[in-house]
Amino acid sequence: MNEYDSNRILDLTKKINYKETNNISEANCYVLNTCHIREKATDKVYHDIGRIKKEFRGKKKPIILIAGCVAQAEGDILLKKENYIDAVIGPQSYHKINKVILNLENKLNLKNVTEFDVIEKFDTLNLIKNSDNKVSSFLTIQEGCDKFCKFCVVPYTRGPEFSRSIKELVQEVKQLVNNGSREITLLGQNVNAYNFEGQKLSDLILEIAQINELKRIRYTTSHPKDFTEDLIRAHKNCKKLMPFIHLPVQSGSNKVLKQMNRNHSIEEYIELIDKLKNTIPNLQFSSDFIIGYPGETEDDFEKTLDIMSKVKFTNSYSFVYSTRPGTPSSNLKKINNDITKKRLMIFQHIANKIKTDYREKLLTKISPVLFENKTKEKNKYFGRDEWFNSVIVESNEDLIGKIKNIKITKVSRNTLFGEISSKLIKKEFAA
Ligand code: SF4
């Protein structure tokens, strides 16, 4: 979502004649767009500011703005601790960035802009063309969360759930497609909670699927509780909707899920996965896991290993529990570090084995790949298959924006390598 926000910040600042530069020493304004989901995000801000300070020693100081969720959560502390920062702007107020910059240019004060003005934000953004011109683009359709998982900072930094109207989203998809996008990933902290005047995520998907030049649709991140029948049906009926779902489970233990306030049991989660797999057999899943949540016993951890082995997630994002200040779980007693680190190692070993086995089965298989860009190596193109695996192919033909059937010839840990195949395929990739 920060990538989407950063692109929109660029679109906004163009209105006051700012433009992007890749040359760190020539910038006269820095916007550090931050994420607060993991620990150390604030340290990173101080570190980056240190680098900028060094770069500008003895020169005119650039404008320094901290945007995103760190600004929202720790704005006052940042301003107090680091006077090189000129202003902090929260994720629901970045449409005011031009006013902040112009004020700073005129030595006026507007330091902490962290109101939850999400309606005003999107009203402002809708008036400005989205200039993102990537083959695969992000589009924020929903923000905020009302779930209040005990470990999560999102309800406090992004605010309550808000969904944009289908009409404005269709318009923005058309802009992106006209700019060259062939794949759109619909974004939301709780994307399948999307609900605009009764219209749901499945309605939006079916609506944008009508746009001819749009070839692929993805969405992230879903909550198991909001995975309704209509969305399952959309997967069955909409060929443009990719057969890959990121569905965070966090833990395999009902006790821990309850303590986290995840609002579903592990049995309900498995039932949902089974239902999805029975309806769309070539579906693959990825998930998020928190290892060592306060109170997690060996038995709870074993249950997390069980769910990993049962579902066989082809990708997983696992982290040791880290306290986010201000969340309810921050008051709980943490588990000993050595124990959590050991558990994480065991978990990741199993997760990697599942991933490797899956990827090895892809060798010699043929699958459609949408190519996004050229790599630094001559005539090599980067793309993704329908299951979001990275694929690299050598070609004399310009492949950017095209979908080709690719036969996989080599598999590495994070990348597949292949060649263009002339064979017609069925969905044989789903190993
Ligand atoms: S559902 Fe997701 S975004 Fe919402 S509180 Fe839970 S973890 Fe955070």
Short mmCIF file of C-alpha atoms and ligand atoms in Angstrom, two decimals:
data_model
loop_
_atom_site.label_atom_id
_atom_site.label_comp_id
_atom_site.label_asym_id
_atom_site.label_seq_id
_atom_site.Cartn_x
_atom_site.Cartn_y
_atom_site.Cartn_z
CA MET A 1 0.00 0.00 0.00
CA ASN A 2 2.91 2.33 0.64
CA GLU A 3 3.96 1.86 -2.97
CA TYR A 4 0.50 3.01 -4.10
CA ASP A 5 0.61 5.91 -1.62
CA SER A 6 4.11 6.94 -2.74
CA ASN A 7 3.00 7.02 -6.39
CA ARG A 8 0.02 9.17 -5.44
CA ILE A 9 2.25 11.49 -3.39
CA LEU A 10 4.36 11.94 -6.53
CA ASP A 11 1.24 12.69 -8.59
CA LEU A 12 0.16 15.26 -5.99
CA THR A 13 3.50 17.05 -5.71
CA LYS A 14 3.76 17.39 -9.50
CA LYS A 15 0.99 19.99 -9.07
CA ILE A 16 3.46 22.24 -7.24
CA ASN A 17 6.23 21.52 -9.74
CA TYR A 18 8.13 18.88 -7.81
CA LYS A 19 9.38 15.82 -9.65
CA GLU A 20 11.05 12.55 -8.77
CA THR A 21 14.83 12.24 -8.74
CA ASN A 22 17.07 9.24 -8.25
CA ASN A 23 20.00 11.47 -7.37
CA ILE A 24 20.06 11.73 -3.56
CA SER A 25 22.22 14.84 -3.51
CA GLU A 26 20.04 16.93 -5.81
CA ALA A 27 16.71 16.45 -3.99
CA ASN A 28 15.32 19.49 -2.23
CA CYS A 29 12.53 17.57 -0.53
CA TYR A 30 12.55 14.07 0.95
CA VAL A 31 9.41 12.14 1.78
CA LEU A 32 10.16 9.03 3.83
CA ASN A 33 7.00 6.96 3.48
CA THR A 34 7.11 4.58 6.41
CA CYS A 35 5.54 1.31 7.53
CA HIS A 36 4.97 0.55 11.20
CA ILE A 37 3.96 -3.08 11.00
CA ARG A 38 7.31 -4.36 12.22
CA GLU A 39 9.68 -3.23 14.92
CA LYS A 40 12.68 -1.09 13.95
CA ALA A 41 10.71 1.08 11.45
CA THR A 42 11.40 4.16 13.59
CA ASP A 43 15.11 3.27 13.84
CA LYS A 44 15.19 3.11 10.06
CA VAL A 45 13.77 6.64 9.87
CA TYR A 46 16.55 7.98 12.13
CA HIS A 47 19.11 6.01 10.12
CA ASP A 48 17.88 7.43 6.79
CA ILE A 49 17.84 10.94 8.20
CA GLY A 50 21.44 10.43 9.33
CA ARG A 51 22.37 9.58 5.72
CA ILE A 52 20.60 12.64 4.35
CA LYS A 53 22.22 14.88 6.98
CA LYS A 54 25.64 13.59 5.98
CA GLU A 55 24.88 14.20 2.30
CA PHE A 56 23.83 17.79 2.97
CA ARG A 57 26.52 18.74 5.48
CA GLY A 58 27.57 22.34 4.71
CA LYS A 59 24.79 22.68 2.07
CA LYS A 60 21.25 24.07 2.17
CA LYS A 61 19.03 21.72 4.17
CA PRO A 62 16.33 19.94 2.12
CA ILE A 63 12.72 19.69 3.33
CA ILE A 64 12.29 16.46 5.29
CA LEU A 65 8.83 14.94 5.62
CA ILE A 66 7.97 11.70 7.37
CA ALA A 67 4.82 10.13 5.93
CA GLY A 68 3.04 6.82 6.58
CA CYS A 69 2.20 4.87 9.69
CA VAL A 70 5.33 5.70 11.72
CA ALA A 71 4.37 9.37 11.32
CA GLN A 72 0.86 8.53 12.50
CA ALA A 73 1.94 6.45 15.47
CA GLU A 74 5.02 8.30 16.64
CA GLY A 75 4.83 11.72 14.97
CA ASP A 76 5.25 13.85 18.10
CA ILE A 77 8.19 11.75 19.34
CA LEU A 78 9.91 12.02 15.94
CA LEU A 79 9.50 15.80 15.85
CA LYS A 80 10.80 16.11 19.39
CA LYS A 81 13.77 13.80 18.96
CA GLU A 82 14.99 14.87 15.51
CA ASN A 83 14.78 18.54 14.63
CA TYR A 84 16.00 17.83 11.08
CA ILE A 85 12.42 16.60 10.42
CA ASP A 86 10.22 19.43 9.18
CA ALA A 87 6.81 17.76 9.38
CA VAL A 88 5.04 14.43 9.85
CA ILE A 89 2.07 13.44 7.67
CA GLY A 90 -0.19 10.46 8.46
CA PRO A 91 -1.43 7.98 5.84
CA GLN A 92 -4.93 9.47 5.86
CA SER A 93 -3.76 13.07 5.44
CA TYR A 94 -1.13 12.90 2.70
CA HIS A 95 -3.42 14.72 0.27
CA LYS A 96 -2.40 17.82 2.27
CA ILE A 97 1.25 17.37 1.38
CA ASN A 98 1.39 20.30 -1.07
CA LYS A 99 0.07 22.68 1.58
CA VAL A 100 2.71 21.39 4.01
CA ILE A 101 5.54 21.81 1.47
CA LEU A 102 4.41 25.29 0.41
CA ASN A 103 4.14 26.34 4.07
CA LEU A 104 7.65 25.08 4.72
CA GLU A 105 8.98 26.87 1.64
CA ASN A 106 7.47 30.03 3.13
CA LYS A 107 8.84 29.27 6.62
CA LEU A 108 5.32 28.74 7.98
CA ASN A 109 4.58 26.12 10.57
CA LEU A 110 2.48 23.01 9.94
CA LYS A 111 4.33 20.20 11.63
CA ASN A 112 1.97 17.42 12.61
CA VAL A 113 -0.67 16.50 10.02
CA THR A 114 -2.17 13.24 11.20
CA GLU A 115 -5.95 13.64 11.05
CA PHE A 116 -8.05 10.73 9.71
CA ASP A 117 -9.40 12.53 6.62
CA VAL A 118 -9.81 9.47 4.44
CA ILE A 119 -12.89 10.72 2.53
CA GLU A 120 -11.23 14.05 1.78
CA LYS A 121 -8.03 12.21 0.83
CA PHE A 122 -9.68 10.09 -1.86
CA ASP A 123 -11.84 13.00 -3.05
CA THR A 124 -8.59 14.90 -3.66
CA LEU A 125 -6.82 11.94 -5.27
CA ASN A 126 -9.77 11.26 -7.59
CA LEU A 127 -9.21 14.66 -9.17
CA ILE A 128 -5.63 13.77 -10.09
CA LYS A 129 -4.78 11.27 -12.82
CA ASN A 130 -2.93 8.20 -11.58
CA SER A 131 0.28 8.27 -13.63
CA ASP A 132 1.59 4.85 -12.57
CA ASN A 133 2.60 3.12 -15.79
CA LYS A 134 3.79 -0.27 -14.64
CA VAL A 135 2.52 -3.47 -16.27
CA SER A 136 1.48 -4.64 -12.81
CA SER A 137 0.01 -1.88 -10.64
CA PHE A 138 -1.42 -1.55 -7.17
CA LEU A 139 -4.77 0.07 -6.47
CA THR A 140 -6.01 0.86 -2.96
CA ILE A 141 -9.70 0.04 -2.74
CA GLN A 142 -10.14 -0.18 1.02
CA GLU A 143 -8.29 1.14 4.02
CA GLY A 144 -8.30 0.66 7.74
CA CYS A 145 -9.54 -2.16 9.88
CA ASP A 146 -12.23 -2.77 12.49
CA LYS A 147 -10.95 -6.20 13.54
CA PHE A 148 -8.56 -5.09 16.30
CA CYS A 149 -6.30 -8.12 16.43
CA LYS A 150 -4.47 -7.65 19.71
CA PHE A 151 -1.00 -7.43 18.16
CA CYS A 152 -1.77 -5.11 15.27
CA VAL A 153 -1.22 -1.40 14.92
CA VAL A 154 -3.30 -0.92 11.74
CA PRO A 155 -6.63 0.08 13.37
CA TYR A 156 -4.74 2.86 15.18
CA THR A 157 -2.61 4.08 12.26
CA ARG A 158 -4.98 3.67 9.29
CA GLY A 159 -8.22 4.11 11.23
CA PRO A 160 -11.62 2.43 10.73
CA GLU A 161 -12.60 0.48 7.62
CA PHE A 162 -13.34 2.64 4.60
CA SER A 163 -14.20 1.49 1.07
CA ARG A 164 -13.93 3.60 -2.08
CA SER A 165 -16.81 3.67 -4.56
CA ILE A 166 -16.85 1.20 -7.45
CA LYS A 167 -17.38 4.09 -9.86
CA GLU A 168 -14.17 5.90 -8.87
CA LEU A 169 -12.24 2.64 -8.77
CA VAL A 170 -13.35 1.63 -12.28
CA GLN A 171 -12.26 5.06 -13.47
CA GLU A 172 -8.83 4.64 -11.84
CA VAL A 173 -8.41 1.12 -13.27
CA LYS A 174 -9.16 2.55 -16.74
CA GLN A 175 -6.48 5.22 -16.20
CA LEU A 176 -3.95 2.56 -15.17
CA VAL A 177 -4.85 0.33 -18.13
CA ASN A 178 -4.50 3.28 -20.50
CA ASN A 179 -1.06 3.90 -18.97
CA GLY A 180 -0.08 0.30 -19.82
CA SER A 181 -1.15 -1.77 -16.80
CA ARG A 182 -2.24 -5.30 -17.62
CA GLU A 183 -2.50 -6.55 -14.04
CA ILE A 184 -4.04 -4.81 -11.05
CA THR A 185 -3.63 -5.85 -7.44
CA LEU A 186 -6.53 -4.54 -5.39
CA LEU A 187 -5.28 -3.48 -1.98
CA GLY A 188 -6.78 -3.16 1.44
CA GLN A 189 -5.65 -3.87 4.98
CA ASN A 190 -8.77 -6.00 5.03
CA VAL A 191 -9.48 -6.17 1.32
CA ASN A 192 -12.28 -8.72 1.41
CA ALA A 193 -14.14 -6.56 3.94
CA TYR A 194 -14.60 -4.16 0.99
CA ASN A 195 -18.17 -2.90 1.06
CA PHE A 196 -19.38 0.17 -0.73
CA GLU A 197 -23.11 0.67 -0.23
CA GLY A 198 -23.62 -3.10 -0.20
CA GLN A 199 -21.35 -3.81 -3.18
CA LYS A 200 -18.61 -6.25 -2.28
CA LEU A 201 -15.14 -7.17 -3.46
CA SER A 202 -16.59 -9.78 -5.84
CA ASP A 203 -18.81 -7.09 -7.46
CA LEU A 204 -15.79 -4.85 -7.99
CA ILE A 205 -13.74 -7.72 -9.45
CA LEU A 206 -16.50 -8.69 -11.91
CA GLU A 207 -16.93 -5.05 -12.91
CA ILE A 208 -13.26 -4.34 -13.67
CA ALA A 209 -12.88 -7.74 -15.36
CA GLN A 210 -15.03 -6.25 -18.16
CA ILE A 211 -12.16 -3.94 -19.12
CA ASN A 212 -10.72 -5.64 -22.14
CA GLU A 213 -7.02 -4.73 -21.88
CA LEU A 214 -6.92 -5.68 -18.19
CA LYS A 215 -5.68 -9.26 -18.21
CA ARG A 216 -5.13 -10.17 -14.57
CA ILE A 217 -6.65 -9.28 -11.21
CA ARG A 218 -5.25 -10.02 -7.75
CA TYR A 219 -6.16 -8.77 -4.30
CA THR A 220 -4.53 -8.65 -0.89
CA THR A 221 -4.78 -8.96 2.13
CA SER A 222 -7.79 -11.07 3.06
CA HIS A 223 -9.18 -11.98 6.45
CA PRO A 224 -10.57 -15.55 6.74
CA LYS A 225 -13.70 -14.23 8.48
CA ASP A 226 -14.62 -12.04 5.49
CA PHE A 227 -14.17 -14.74 2.84
CA THR A 228 -17.75 -14.98 1.63
CA GLU A 229 -19.39 -17.33 -0.88
CA ASP A 230 -19.66 -14.63 -3.56
CA LEU A 231 -15.86 -14.21 -3.54
CA ILE A 232 -15.39 -17.97 -3.90
CA ARG A 233 -17.81 -17.89 -6.83
CA ALA A 234 -15.87 -14.99 -8.38
CA HIS A 235 -12.75 -17.17 -8.33
CA LYS A 236 -14.66 -19.89 -10.10
CA ASN A 237 -16.28 -17.68 -12.72
CA CYS A 238 -13.74 -14.94 -13.41
CA LYS A 239 -10.80 -16.21 -15.46
CA LYS A 240 -8.92 -12.95 -14.93
CA LEU A 241 -8.83 -13.50 -11.17
CA MET A 242 -5.54 -15.23 -10.43
CA PRO A 243 -5.61 -18.58 -8.56
CA PHE A 244 -3.42 -17.45 -5.70
CA ILE A 245 -4.71 -16.20 -2.33
CA HIS A 246 -2.79 -14.70 0.55
CA LEU A 247 -4.78 -15.73 3.61
CA PRO A 248 -3.06 -14.97 6.93
CA VAL A 249 -3.65 -17.52 9.66
CA GLN A 250 -1.00 -16.33 12.20
CA SER A 251 -1.23 -19.45 14.42
CA GLY A 252 -2.49 -23.03 14.27
CA SER A 253 -3.72 -23.00 17.87
CA ASN A 254 -7.30 -22.09 18.75
CA LYS A 255 -6.12 -20.84 22.13
CA VAL A 256 -3.63 -18.42 20.54
CA LEU A 257 -6.09 -17.35 17.82
CA LYS A 258 -8.57 -16.45 20.56
CA GLN A 259 -5.94 -14.55 22.52
CA MET A 260 -5.02 -12.68 19.33
CA ASN A 261 -8.71 -11.85 18.76
CA ARG A 262 -8.61 -13.32 15.26
CA ASN A 263 -12.30 -14.20 15.43
CA HIS A 264 -12.13 -17.62 13.82
CA SER A 265 -11.05 -21.11 14.80
CA ILE A 266 -8.47 -23.24 13.04
CA GLU A 267 -11.24 -25.65 12.02
CA GLU A 268 -13.09 -22.80 10.28
CA TYR A 269 -9.89 -21.81 8.52
CA ILE A 270 -9.27 -25.35 7.24
CA GLU A 271 -12.89 -25.66 6.19
CA LEU A 272 -12.51 -22.48 4.13
CA ILE A 273 -9.29 -23.68 2.49
CA ASP A 274 -10.94 -27.02 1.65
CA LYS A 275 -13.98 -25.29 0.21
CA LEU A 276 -11.79 -23.04 -1.94
CA LYS A 277 -9.67 -25.96 -3.15
CA ASN A 278 -12.75 -28.05 -3.95
CA THR A 279 -14.21 -25.20 -5.99
CA ILE A 280 -10.99 -24.07 -7.70
CA PRO A 281 -8.59 -27.05 -7.77
CA ASN A 282 -5.54 -25.12 -9.03
CA LEU A 283 -5.61 -22.58 -6.16
CA GLN A 284 -2.44 -22.02 -4.16
CA PHE A 285 -2.11 -20.19 -0.84
CA SER A 286 0.37 -18.10 1.05
CA SER A 287 0.05 -16.98 4.66
CA ASP A 288 1.46 -14.94 7.55
CA PHE A 289 2.60 -16.48 10.81
CA ILE A 290 3.50 -14.97 14.16
CA ILE A 291 5.80 -17.28 16.08
CA GLY A 292 6.07 -16.94 19.86
CA TYR A 293 2.97 -14.87 20.55
CA PRO A 294 2.79 -14.22 24.33
CA GLY A 295 1.50 -17.39 26.03
CA GLU A 296 2.32 -19.69 23.07
CA THR A 297 3.26 -23.13 24.48
CA GLU A 298 5.17 -25.94 22.75
CA ASP A 299 1.81 -27.56 22.09
CA ASP A 300 0.44 -24.37 20.47
CA PHE A 301 3.57 -24.14 18.32
CA GLU A 302 3.20 -27.78 17.23
CA LYS A 303 -0.31 -26.89 16.04
CA THR A 304 1.15 -24.09 13.89
CA LEU A 305 3.55 -26.61 12.35
CA ASP A 306 0.56 -28.89 11.72
CA ILE A 307 -1.38 -26.26 9.77
CA MET A 308 1.72 -25.47 7.70
CA SER A 309 2.13 -29.14 6.80
CA LYS A 310 -1.56 -29.65 6.19
CA VAL A 311 -2.22 -26.68 3.87
CA LYS A 312 1.26 -26.68 2.30
CA PHE A 313 1.43 -22.92 1.76
CA THR A 314 3.65 -22.28 -1.25
CA ASN A 315 4.86 -19.10 0.39
CA SER A 316 4.80 -17.93 3.97
CA TYR A 317 5.88 -14.84 5.86
CA SER A 318 6.89 -15.79 9.37
CA PHE A 319 8.24 -13.54 12.10
CA VAL A 320 8.93 -13.76 15.77
CA TYR A 321 6.28 -11.80 17.68
CA SER A 322 7.31 -8.18 18.06
CA THR A 323 5.56 -5.70 20.33
CA ARG A 324 3.92 -2.71 18.67
CA PRO A 325 3.58 0.13 21.15
CA GLY A 326 -0.03 0.98 22.01
CA THR A 327 -1.51 -2.39 21.02
CA PRO A 328 -3.28 -4.51 23.67
CA SER A 329 -0.73 -7.34 23.39
CA SER A 330 2.10 -4.95 24.27
CA ASN A 331 1.13 -5.41 27.95
CA LEU A 332 1.56 -9.19 27.79
CA LYS A 333 4.65 -11.01 29.03
CA LYS A 334 6.91 -11.94 26.12
CA ILE A 335 8.29 -15.43 25.65
CA ASN A 336 12.03 -15.94 26.10
CA ASN A 337 13.91 -14.87 22.94
CA ASP A 338 15.92 -18.07 22.60
CA ILE A 339 12.73 -20.13 22.60
CA THR A 340 10.99 -17.99 19.97
CA LYS A 341 14.07 -17.89 17.73
CA LYS A 342 14.39 -21.67 17.91
CA ARG A 343 10.71 -22.09 17.08
CA LEU A 344 11.05 -19.71 14.12
CA MET A 345 13.99 -21.73 12.77
CA ILE A 346 12.04 -24.98 13.03
CA PHE A 347 9.01 -23.39 11.37
CA GLN A 348 11.00 -21.85 8.53
CA HIS A 349 12.84 -25.10 7.89
CA ILE A 350 9.50 -26.87 7.30
CA ALA A 351 8.10 -23.94 5.30
CA ASN A 352 11.19 -23.89 3.06
CA LYS A 353 11.01 -27.62 2.46
CA ILE A 354 7.35 -27.30 1.37
CA LYS A 355 8.24 -24.37 -0.88
CA THR A 356 11.20 -26.20 -2.43
CA ASP A 357 9.17 -29.35 -3.08
CA TYR A 358 6.44 -27.29 -4.73
CA ARG A 359 8.89 -25.39 -6.91
CA GLU A 360 10.73 -28.52 -8.02
CA LYS A 361 7.47 -29.93 -9.30
CA LEU A 362 7.17 -26.91 -11.59
CA LEU A 363 10.16 -28.07 -13.69
CA THR A 364 9.10 -28.80 -17.31
CA LYS A 365 5.58 -27.48 -16.62
CA ILE A 366 4.09 -24.85 -18.95
CA SER A 367 2.20 -21.85 -17.67
CA PRO A 368 1.16 -18.36 -18.85
CA VAL A 369 3.49 -15.62 -17.65
CA LEU A 370 2.80 -11.88 -17.78
CA PHE A 371 6.05 -10.00 -18.41
CA GLU A 372 6.60 -6.82 -16.43
CA ASN A 373 10.07 -5.53 -17.29
CA LYS A 374 13.49 -6.18 -18.74
CA THR A 375 16.19 -7.26 -16.31
CA LYS A 376 19.66 -5.70 -16.26
CA GLU A 377 20.89 -8.67 -18.28
CA LYS A 378 20.60 -8.35 -22.04
CA ASN A 379 17.39 -9.79 -23.57
CA LYS A 380 16.16 -11.19 -20.28
CA TYR A 381 12.64 -10.43 -19.16
CA PHE A 382 10.99 -10.67 -15.75
CA GLY A 383 7.41 -11.79 -15.33
CA ARG A 384 5.08 -13.71 -13.05
CA ASP A 385 3.03 -16.83 -13.54
CA GLU A 386 -0.55 -17.00 -12.31
CA TRP A 387 0.64 -18.16 -8.88
CA PHE A 388 2.82 -15.10 -8.44
CA ASN A 389 6.10 -16.97 -8.97
CA SER A 390 8.86 -14.84 -10.49
CA VAL A 391 9.93 -16.11 -13.91
CA ILE A 392 12.88 -15.02 -16.05
CA VAL A 393 13.03 -15.72 -19.78
CA GLU A 394 15.47 -14.82 -22.53
CA SER A 395 13.92 -13.43 -25.69
CA ASN A 396 14.78 -11.30 -28.71
CA GLU A 397 11.16 -10.20 -28.85
CA ASP A 398 10.10 -7.35 -26.52
CA LEU A 399 7.92 -9.19 -23.98
CA ILE A 400 6.90 -6.29 -21.75
CA GLY A 401 3.14 -6.29 -21.18
CA LYS A 402 2.67 -9.60 -23.02
CA ILE A 403 1.45 -12.96 -21.74
CA LYS A 404 3.37 -15.98 -23.08
CA ASN A 405 3.24 -19.68 -22.33
CA ILE A 406 6.50 -20.51 -20.61
CA LYS A 407 8.07 -23.90 -20.06
CA ILE A 408 10.11 -23.97 -16.83
CA THR A 409 13.65 -25.22 -17.41
CA LYS A 410 15.38 -24.30 -14.16
CA VAL A 411 14.26 -23.61 -10.60
CA SER A 412 16.11 -21.64 -7.96
CA ARG A 413 15.03 -20.65 -4.45
CA ASN A 414 13.17 -17.51 -5.48
CA THR A 415 13.10 -17.51 -9.28
CA LEU A 416 11.97 -19.80 -12.06
CA PHE A 417 13.74 -19.76 -15.42
CA GLY A 418 12.05 -20.79 -18.62
CA GLU A 419 11.63 -20.59 -22.35
CA ILE A 420 8.75 -19.58 -24.57
CA SER A 421 6.66 -22.58 -25.50
CA SER A 422 4.43 -22.88 -28.54
CA LYS A 423 2.37 -25.63 -26.91
CA LEU A 424 -1.19 -24.93 -25.92
CA ILE A 425 -1.64 -25.56 -22.22
CA LYS A 426 -4.13 -26.54 -19.66
CA LYS A 427 -3.71 -25.40 -16.05
CA GLU A 428 -1.04 -28.01 -15.41
CA PHE A 429 1.09 -25.86 -13.12
CA ALA A 430 -0.88 -26.57 -9.97
CA ALA A 431 1.45 -29.17 -8.58
S1 SF4 B 1 -7.34 -8.02 10.51
FE1 SF4 B 1 -5.26 -7.55 9.79
S2 SF4 B 1 -5.16 -5.31 9.69
FE2 SF4 B 1 -6.95 -5.83 10.93
S3 SF4 B 1 -6.23 -5.77 13.04
FE3 SF4 B 1 -6.06 -7.91 12.34
S4 SF4 B 1 -3.96 -8.09 11.51
FE4 SF4 B 1 -4.43 -5.89 11.72
#
